[in-house]
PDB file of C-alpha atoms in Angstrom:
ATOM      1  CA  ASN S1451      17.637  -0.525  11.185  1.00 75.00           C
ATOM      2  CA  ALA S1452      15.876  -2.996   8.839  1.00 83.00           C
ATOM      3  CA  GLY S1453      12.572  -1.684   8.580  1.00 95.00           C
ATOM      4  CA  VAL S1454      10.220  -4.122   7.758  1.00 97.00           C
ATOM      5  CA  THR S1455      11.526  -7.783   6.742  1.00 97.00           C
ATOM      6  CA  GLN S1456       9.845 -10.293   5.392  1.00 98.00           C
ATOM      7  CA  THR S1457      10.195 -14.347   4.704  1.00 97.00           C
ATOM      8  CA  PRO S1458      10.439 -15.967   2.606  1.00 97.00           C
ATOM      9  CA  LYS S1459      11.011 -14.227  -0.784  1.00 97.00           C
ATOM     10  CA  PHE S1460       9.501 -16.289  -2.695  1.00 97.00           C
ATOM     11  CA  GLN S1461       7.359 -19.585  -2.206  1.00 97.00           C
ATOM     12  CA  VAL S1462       5.822 -22.493  -4.880  1.00 97.00           C
ATOM     13  CA  LEU S1463       2.991 -24.168  -3.000  1.00 97.00           C
ATOM     14  CA  LYS S1464       0.557 -27.278  -4.150  1.00 97.00           C
ATOM     15  CA  THR S1465      -2.521 -26.703  -4.110  1.00 98.00           C
ATOM     16  CA  GLY S1466      -4.024 -27.986  -0.465  1.00 97.00           C
ATOM     17  CA  GLN S1467      -0.609 -27.067   1.251  1.00 97.00           C
ATOM     18  CA  SER S1468      -0.255 -25.081   4.066  1.00 97.00           C
ATOM     19  CA  MET S1469       2.375 -22.302   4.893  1.00 96.00           C
ATOM     20  CA  THR S1470       3.018 -19.041   7.094  1.00 98.00           C
ATOM     21  CA  LEU S1471       4.488 -16.004   5.803  1.00 98.00           C
ATOM     22  CA  GLN S1472       6.553 -14.052   8.189  1.00 98.00           C
ATOM     23  CA  CYS S1473       6.950 -10.146   9.068  1.00 98.00           C
ATOM     24  CA  ALA S1474       8.917  -8.355  11.385  1.00 98.00           C
ATOM     25  CA  GLN S1475       9.332  -4.771  12.329  1.00 97.00           C
ATOM     26  CA  ASP S1476      11.844  -2.951  14.329  1.00 96.00           C
ATOM     27  CA  MET S1477      10.621   0.550  14.407  1.00 95.00           C
ATOM     28  CA  ASN S1478       8.257   0.220  17.643  1.00 94.00           C
ATOM     29  CA  HIS S1479       4.977   0.581  15.449  1.00 94.00           C
ATOM     30  CA  ASN S1480       1.928  -0.462  16.699  1.00 93.00           C
ATOM     31  CA  SER S1481      -0.258  -1.317  13.674  1.00 94.00           C
ATOM     32  CA  MET S1482       0.641  -3.887  11.111  1.00 96.00           C
ATOM     33  CA  TYR S1483      -0.935  -5.100   7.999  1.00 97.00           C
ATOM     34  CA  TRP S1484      -0.843  -7.548   5.353  1.00 98.00           C
ATOM     35  CA  TYR S1485      -1.542  -7.060   1.672  1.00 98.00           C
ATOM     36  CA  ARG S1486      -2.003  -9.124  -1.705  1.00 98.00           C
ATOM     37  CA  GLN S1487      -0.808  -7.413  -4.948  1.00 97.00           C
ATOM     38  CA  ASP S1488      -2.200  -8.800  -7.971  1.00 95.00           C
ATOM     39  CA  PRO S1489      -2.127  -7.664 -11.761  1.00 88.00           C
ATOM     40  CA  GLY S1490      -4.067  -4.896 -12.476  1.00 83.00           C
ATOM     41  CA  MET S1491      -5.675  -5.036  -9.295  1.00 85.00           C
ATOM     42  CA  GLY S1492      -3.419  -2.682  -7.048  1.00 89.00           C
ATOM     43  CA  LEU S1493      -3.056  -3.551  -3.324  1.00 95.00           C
ATOM     44  CA  ARG S1494      -5.906  -4.887  -1.409  1.00 96.00           C
ATOM     45  CA  LEU S1495      -5.805  -5.136   2.627  1.00 96.00           C
ATOM     46  CA  ILE S1496      -6.124  -8.833   3.934  1.00 97.00           C
ATOM     47  CA  TYR S1497      -5.418  -8.096   7.509  1.00 97.00           C
ATOM     48  CA  TYR S1498      -4.482  -5.886   9.953  1.00 96.00           C
ATOM     49  CA  SER S1499      -3.290  -5.348  13.461  1.00 95.00           C
ATOM     50  CA  ALA S1500      -3.970  -2.227  15.471  1.00 92.00           C
ATOM     51  CA  SER S1501      -1.952  -3.013  18.157  1.00 90.00           C
ATOM     52  CA  GLU S1502      -0.337  -6.247  20.006  1.00 89.00           C
ATOM     53  CA  GLY S1503      -3.159  -8.920  20.489  1.00 88.00           C
ATOM     54  CA  THR S1504      -5.811  -7.694  18.240  1.00 92.00           C
ATOM     55  CA  THR S1505      -6.397  -8.584  14.667  1.00 95.00           C
ATOM     56  CA  ASP S1506      -9.099  -7.209  12.529  1.00 95.00           C
ATOM     57  CA  LYS S1507     -10.356  -8.340   8.784  1.00 96.00           C
ATOM     58  CA  GLY S1508      -9.853  -5.948   5.584  1.00 95.00           C
ATOM     59  CA  GLU S1509     -11.045  -6.332   2.489  1.00 94.00           C
ATOM     60  CA  VAL S1510     -10.472  -9.703   1.147  1.00 96.00           C
ATOM     61  CA  PRO S1511      -9.601 -11.894   4.445  1.00 97.00           C
ATOM     62  CA  ASN S1512     -11.537 -15.346   3.355  1.00 96.00           C
ATOM     63  CA  GLY S1513      -8.714 -18.024   2.981  1.00 96.00           C
ATOM     64  CA  TYR S1514      -5.794 -16.457   5.274  1.00 97.00           C
ATOM     65  CA  ASN S1515      -5.255 -16.583   9.124  1.00 97.00           C
ATOM     66  CA  VAL S1516      -3.179 -13.805  11.129  1.00 98.00           C
ATOM     67  CA  SER S1517      -1.289 -13.861  14.418  1.00 97.00           C
ATOM     68  CA  ARG S1518       0.239 -10.855  15.957  1.00 96.00           C
ATOM     69  CA  LEU S1519       2.712 -12.458  17.976  1.00 88.00           C
ATOM     70  CA  ASN S1520       4.010  -9.707  19.435  1.00 95.00           C
ATOM     71  CA  LYS S1521       4.699  -5.989  18.800  1.00 95.00           C
ATOM     72  CA  ARG S1522       7.257  -6.608  16.330  1.00 97.00           C
ATOM     73  CA  GLU S1523       5.646  -9.902  14.469  1.00 97.00           C
ATOM     74  CA  PHE S1524       2.987 -10.640  11.732  1.00 98.00           C
ATOM     75  CA  SER S1525       2.316 -13.410  10.474  1.00 98.00           C
ATOM     76  CA  LEU S1526       0.083 -14.694   7.799  1.00 98.00           C
ATOM     77  CA  ARG S1527      -1.044 -18.299   7.316  1.00 98.00           C
ATOM     78  CA  LEU S1528      -2.983 -20.156   4.464  1.00 97.00           C
ATOM     79  CA  GLU S1529      -4.303 -23.083   5.634  1.00 93.00           C
ATOM     80  CA  SER S1530      -5.235 -24.844   2.608  1.00 96.00           C
ATOM     81  CA  ALA S1531      -3.413 -22.731  -0.403  1.00 96.00           C
ATOM     82  CA  ALA S1532      -5.560 -22.806  -3.460  1.00 97.00           C
ATOM     83  CA  PRO S1533      -4.125 -21.350  -7.159  1.00 97.00           C
ATOM     84  CA  SER S1534      -6.231 -18.014  -6.462  1.00 96.00           C
ATOM     85  CA  GLN S1535      -4.474 -17.123  -3.795  1.00 97.00           C
ATOM     86  CA  THR S1536      -1.026 -16.829  -5.724  1.00 97.00           C
ATOM     87  CA  SER S1537      -0.008 -13.330  -5.556  1.00 97.00           C
ATOM     88  CA  VAL S1538       2.571 -10.897  -4.076  1.00 98.00           C
ATOM     89  CA  TYR S1539       2.318 -10.486  -0.465  1.00 98.00           C
ATOM     90  CA  PHE S1540       2.822  -7.258   1.380  1.00 98.00           C
ATOM     91  CA  CYS S1541       3.312  -6.547   4.800  1.00 98.00           C
ATOM     92  CA  ALA S1542       3.680  -3.157   6.132  1.00 97.00           C
ATOM     93  CA  SER S1543       3.594  -1.106   9.620  1.00 96.00           C
ATOM     94  CA  SER S1544       2.631   2.146  10.744  1.00 94.00           C
ATOM     95  CA  GLU S1545       3.182   4.181  13.805  1.00 90.00           C
ATOM     96  CA  ARG S1546      -0.491   4.601  14.959  1.00 82.00           C
ATOM     97  CA  GLY S1547      -2.434   2.650  17.347  1.00 72.00           C
ATOM     98  CA  LEU S1548      -5.925   1.927  18.860  1.00 64.00           C
ATOM     99  CA  GLY S1549      -7.022   5.030  20.639  1.00 59.00           C
ATOM    100  CA  SER S1550      -4.361   7.251  18.481  1.00 57.00           C
ATOM    101  CA  GLY S1551      -7.115   9.569  17.587  1.00 58.00           C
ATOM    102  CA  GLY S1552      -7.884  11.058  14.256  1.00 57.00           C
ATOM    103  CA  GLY S1553      -5.616  11.554  11.277  1.00 66.00           C
ATOM    104  CA  VAL S1554      -3.581   8.844   9.195  1.00 80.00           C
ATOM    105  CA  ASP S1555      -0.050   7.976   8.782  1.00 85.00           C
ATOM    106  CA  THR S1556       2.444   6.294   6.886  1.00 92.00           C
ATOM    107  CA  GLN S1557       2.817   2.718   6.162  1.00 95.00           C
ATOM    108  CA  TYR S1558       6.111   1.509   5.535  1.00 97.00           C
ATOM    109  CA  PHE S1559       6.282  -1.856   3.306  1.00 98.00           C
ATOM    110  CA  GLY S1560       8.403  -4.791   3.434  1.00 98.00           C
ATOM    111  CA  PRO S1561      10.093  -6.290   0.208  1.00 97.00           C
ATOM    112  CA  GLY S1562       7.206  -8.615  -0.274  1.00 97.00           C
ATOM    113  CA  THR S1563       6.872 -12.551  -0.485  1.00 97.00           C
ATOM    114  CA  ARG S1564       6.005 -14.052  -4.031  1.00 97.00           C
ATOM    115  CA  LEU S1565       3.765 -16.770  -3.527  1.00 97.00           C
ATOM    116  CA  THR S1566       2.530 -19.354  -6.460  1.00 97.00           C
ATOM    117  CA  VAL S1567       0.062 -21.649  -5.829  1.00 97.00           C
ATOM    118  CA  LEU S1568      -0.010 -24.940  -8.494  1.00 96.00           C
TER     119      LEU S1568
ATOM    120  CA  LEU A 174     -15.143   3.867   1.213  1.00 77.00           C
ATOM    121  CA  ALA A 175     -14.370   6.132  -1.652  1.00 79.00           C
ATOM    122  CA  LYS A 176     -13.403   4.036  -5.212  1.00 88.00           C
ATOM    123  CA  THR A 177     -10.460   5.331  -6.473  1.00 94.00           C
ATOM    124  CA  THR A 178      -9.822   5.332 -10.500  1.00 95.00           C
ATOM    125  CA  GLN A 179      -6.509   6.405 -12.287  1.00 97.00           C
ATOM    126  CA  PRO A 180      -4.851   6.199 -15.404  1.00 97.00           C
ATOM    127  CA  ILE A 181      -3.263   2.674 -16.037  1.00 96.00           C
ATOM    128  CA  SER A 182      -0.269   4.363 -17.660  1.00 97.00           C
ATOM    129  CA  MET A 183       1.509   7.203 -18.921  1.00 97.00           C
ATOM    130  CA  ASP A 184       4.804   8.246 -20.666  1.00 97.00           C
ATOM    131  CA  SER A 185       7.175  11.278 -20.171  1.00 97.00           C
ATOM    132  CA  TYR A 186      10.400  12.373 -21.091  1.00 97.00           C
ATOM    133  CA  GLU A 187      12.620  13.029 -19.380  1.00 97.00           C
ATOM    134  CA  GLY A 188      12.701  16.847 -17.344  1.00 96.00           C
ATOM    135  CA  GLN A 189       9.030  17.219 -18.009  1.00 97.00           C
ATOM    136  CA  GLU A 190       7.041  17.620 -15.208  1.00 97.00           C
ATOM    137  CA  VAL A 191       4.365  15.266 -15.121  1.00 98.00           C
ATOM    138  CA  ASN A 192       0.885  15.109 -13.239  1.00 98.00           C
ATOM    139  CA  ILE A 193      -1.277  12.296 -12.415  1.00 98.00           C
ATOM    140  CA  THR A 194      -4.825  12.398 -11.552  1.00 97.00           C
ATOM    141  CA  CYS A 195      -7.018  10.198  -9.391  1.00 97.00           C
ATOM    142  CA  SER A 196     -10.534  10.352  -9.192  1.00 96.00           C
ATOM    143  CA  HIS A 197     -12.295   9.515  -5.654  1.00 94.00           C
ATOM    144  CA  ASN A 198     -15.736  10.732  -6.351  1.00 91.00           C
ATOM    145  CA  ASN A 199     -17.407   9.426  -2.969  1.00 91.00           C
ATOM    146  CA  ILE A 200     -14.457  10.652  -0.555  1.00 93.00           C
ATOM    147  CA  ALA A 201     -15.807  11.704   2.880  1.00 92.00           C
ATOM    148  CA  THR A 202     -15.609  14.447   4.807  1.00 91.00           C
ATOM    149  CA  ASN A 203     -12.811  12.548   6.947  1.00 89.00           C
ATOM    150  CA  ASP A 204     -11.036  10.950   4.418  1.00 93.00           C
ATOM    151  CA  TYR A 205      -7.297  11.394   3.500  1.00 94.00           C
ATOM    152  CA  ILE A 206      -5.329  11.209   0.394  1.00 96.00           C
ATOM    153  CA  THR A 207      -1.849   9.752   0.063  1.00 96.00           C
ATOM    154  CA  TRP A 208       0.216   8.811  -3.180  1.00 97.00           C
ATOM    155  CA  TYR A 209       2.928   5.671  -2.742  1.00 98.00           C
ATOM    156  CA  GLN A 210       5.881   4.723  -5.184  1.00 98.00           C
ATOM    157  CA  GLN A 211       6.726   1.396  -6.119  1.00 97.00           C
ATOM    158  CA  PHE A 212       9.554   0.148  -7.798  1.00 97.00           C
ATOM    159  CA  PRO A 213       9.871  -3.410  -9.849  1.00 93.00           C
ATOM    160  CA  SER A 214      10.620  -6.264  -6.647  1.00 93.00           C
ATOM    161  CA  GLN A 215      10.206  -3.473  -4.081  1.00 96.00           C
ATOM    162  CA  GLY A 216       7.470  -2.838  -1.709  1.00 97.00           C
ATOM    163  CA  PRO A 217       5.856   0.725  -2.306  1.00 97.00           C
ATOM    164  CA  ARG A 218       7.002   4.057  -0.750  1.00 97.00           C
ATOM    165  CA  PHE A 219       5.512   7.015   0.905  1.00 96.00           C
ATOM    166  CA  ILE A 220       5.643   9.740  -1.651  1.00 97.00           C
ATOM    167  CA  ILE A 221       2.957  12.456   0.100  1.00 96.00           C
ATOM    168  CA  GLN A 222       0.043  13.346   1.753  1.00 95.00           C
ATOM    169  CA  GLY A 223      -2.925  16.076   1.821  1.00 94.00           C
ATOM    170  CA  TYR A 224      -6.148  16.581   2.970  1.00 93.00           C
ATOM    171  CA  LYS A 225      -7.326  19.901   0.881  1.00 91.00           C
ATOM    172  CA  THR A 226      -5.598  22.174  -1.400  1.00 90.00           C
ATOM    173  CA  LYS A 227      -2.034  21.993  -1.913  1.00 94.00           C
ATOM    174  CA  VAL A 228       1.329  20.207  -0.128  1.00 94.00           C
ATOM    175  CA  THR A 229       4.368  19.883  -1.446  1.00 94.00           C
ATOM    176  CA  ASN A 230       7.363  18.243  -0.118  1.00 95.00           C
ATOM    177  CA  GLU A 231      10.937  17.925  -1.586  1.00 94.00           C
ATOM    178  CA  VAL A 232       9.999  15.277  -4.194  1.00 94.00           C
ATOM    179  CA  ALA A 233       6.250  15.755  -5.246  1.00 97.00           C
ATOM    180  CA  SER A 234       3.318  18.353  -5.005  1.00 97.00           C
ATOM    181  CA  LEU A 235      -0.046  17.398  -4.245  1.00 97.00           C
ATOM    182  CA  PHE A 236      -2.957  19.286  -5.565  1.00 97.00           C
ATOM    183  CA  ILE A 237      -6.678  18.723  -4.086  1.00 96.00           C
ATOM    184  CA  PRO A 238      -9.675  20.992  -5.373  1.00 95.00           C
ATOM    185  CA  ALA A 239     -12.046  22.131  -2.937  1.00 94.00           C
ATOM    186  CA  ASP A 240     -14.930  19.644  -3.909  1.00 94.00           C
ATOM    187  CA  ARG A 241     -11.938  16.990  -3.033  1.00 94.00           C
ATOM    188  CA  LYS A 242     -13.310  14.520  -5.227  1.00 95.00           C
ATOM    189  CA  SER A 243      -9.752  14.219  -6.916  1.00 96.00           C
ATOM    190  CA  SER A 244      -6.019  14.794  -6.482  1.00 97.00           C
ATOM    191  CA  THR A 245      -3.194  15.323  -8.395  1.00 98.00           C
ATOM    192  CA  LEU A 246       0.409  13.720  -7.857  1.00 98.00           C
ATOM    193  CA  SER A 247       2.799  16.251  -9.539  1.00 98.00           C
ATOM    194  CA  LEU A 248       6.537  15.704  -9.946  1.00 97.00           C
ATOM    195  CA  PRO A 249       8.535  18.161 -11.256  1.00 94.00           C
ATOM    196  CA  ARG A 250      11.300  17.343 -13.849  1.00 93.00           C
ATOM    197  CA  VAL A 251      11.263  13.642 -14.151  1.00 97.00           C
ATOM    198  CA  SER A 252      14.205  11.651 -14.465  1.00 97.00           C
ATOM    199  CA  LEU A 253      14.632   8.178 -15.828  1.00 97.00           C
ATOM    200  CA  SER A 254      14.889   7.410 -12.059  1.00 96.00           C
ATOM    201  CA  ASP A 255      11.104   8.060 -11.507  1.00 97.00           C
ATOM    202  CA  THR A 256      10.057   5.186 -13.656  1.00 98.00           C
ATOM    203  CA  ALA A 257       7.667   3.341 -11.413  1.00 97.00           C
ATOM    204  CA  VAL A 258       4.029   2.621 -10.456  1.00 97.00           C
ATOM    205  CA  TYR A 259       2.168   5.398  -8.760  1.00 98.00           C
ATOM    206  CA  TYR A 260      -0.988   4.393  -6.177  1.00 97.00           C
ATOM    207  CA  CYS A 261      -3.223   6.558  -4.675  1.00 97.00           C
ATOM    208  CA  LEU A 262      -4.672   5.589  -1.289  1.00 96.00           C
ATOM    209  CA  VAL A 263      -7.937   7.033   0.271  1.00 95.00           C
ATOM    210  CA  GLU A 264      -7.954   6.206   3.637  1.00 93.00           C
ATOM    211  CA  ARG A 265     -10.575   7.465   6.622  1.00 91.00           C
ATOM    212  CA  ALA A 266      -8.974   8.874   9.730  1.00 88.00           C
ATOM    213  CA  GLY A 267      -9.224   7.018  12.738  1.00 83.00           C
ATOM    214  CA  SER A 268     -10.224   3.634  11.386  1.00 86.00           C
ATOM    215  CA  TYR A 269      -8.403   1.178   8.928  1.00 89.00           C
ATOM    216  CA  GLN A 270     -10.867   1.644   6.024  1.00 90.00           C
ATOM    217  CA  LEU A 271      -8.646   2.326   2.718  1.00 92.00           C
ATOM    218  CA  THR A 272      -8.466   1.772  -1.021  1.00 93.00           C
ATOM    219  CA  PHE A 273      -5.456   1.691  -2.718  1.00 95.00           C
ATOM    220  CA  GLY A 274      -6.132   2.770  -6.310  1.00 95.00           C
ATOM    221  CA  LYS A 275      -4.977   0.532  -9.047  1.00 95.00           C
ATOM    222  CA  GLY A 276      -1.936   2.255 -10.069  1.00 96.00           C
ATOM    223  CA  THR A 277      -0.627   4.034 -12.793  1.00 97.00           C
ATOM    224  CA  LYS A 278       2.467   2.676 -14.573  1.00 97.00           C
ATOM    225  CA  LEU A 279       4.950   6.025 -15.331  1.00 98.00           C
ATOM    226  CA  SER A 280       7.384   5.519 -17.782  1.00 98.00           C
ATOM    227  CA  VAL A 281      10.137   8.121 -18.605  1.00 97.00           C
ATOM    228  CA  ILE A 282      11.583   8.259 -21.728  1.00 96.00           C
ATOM    229  CA  PRO A 283      15.314   9.509 -22.350  1.00 93.00           C
TER     230      PRO A 283
END
């Protein structure tokens, strides 16, 4: 079991370039998440997907788009990168899905992608 | 969703018990509290989760008072390998509304 995998591990972009961060999980989880982590800011939710075919905005969605390609994969796209998007990006997954009722569950995180936008 | 406040950093000697408190004054009835641990260059990892009173597992305890406006993660007899950043998370049940704290960097000293 690889858990949650992310590619690439590191990336340097120039302002205005685009790129897609890839995430995959092999735990048959329903929910997937994208976070960014900045120094002194903790983790902030960018987008999430409660099930295959659905995506929703989190706290900081501006400048990003996502695709839930299938149950395993959830990608994050930067259409026109800006220096303010320099950050470490984490993908996570959890078991619950839409209509799973009350309660919360455990999120499993990938190793992260360190992105620098010049 | 409730804002969370944690100390930025803490130091502790090996073998001591460490308590890290997270304040969440505006916590709602259906909000849960979870703590995660993060080592450098890794993603966060689940430690413990609770709603009220006390929860204990093999690595930590979580104390939540009756008013639930704060929570305390307790790590018994820390070792050097417990040096990490610890995050509290407040999450609303049945939704995807969640807020992570900014993290507490714990340094364990030999």
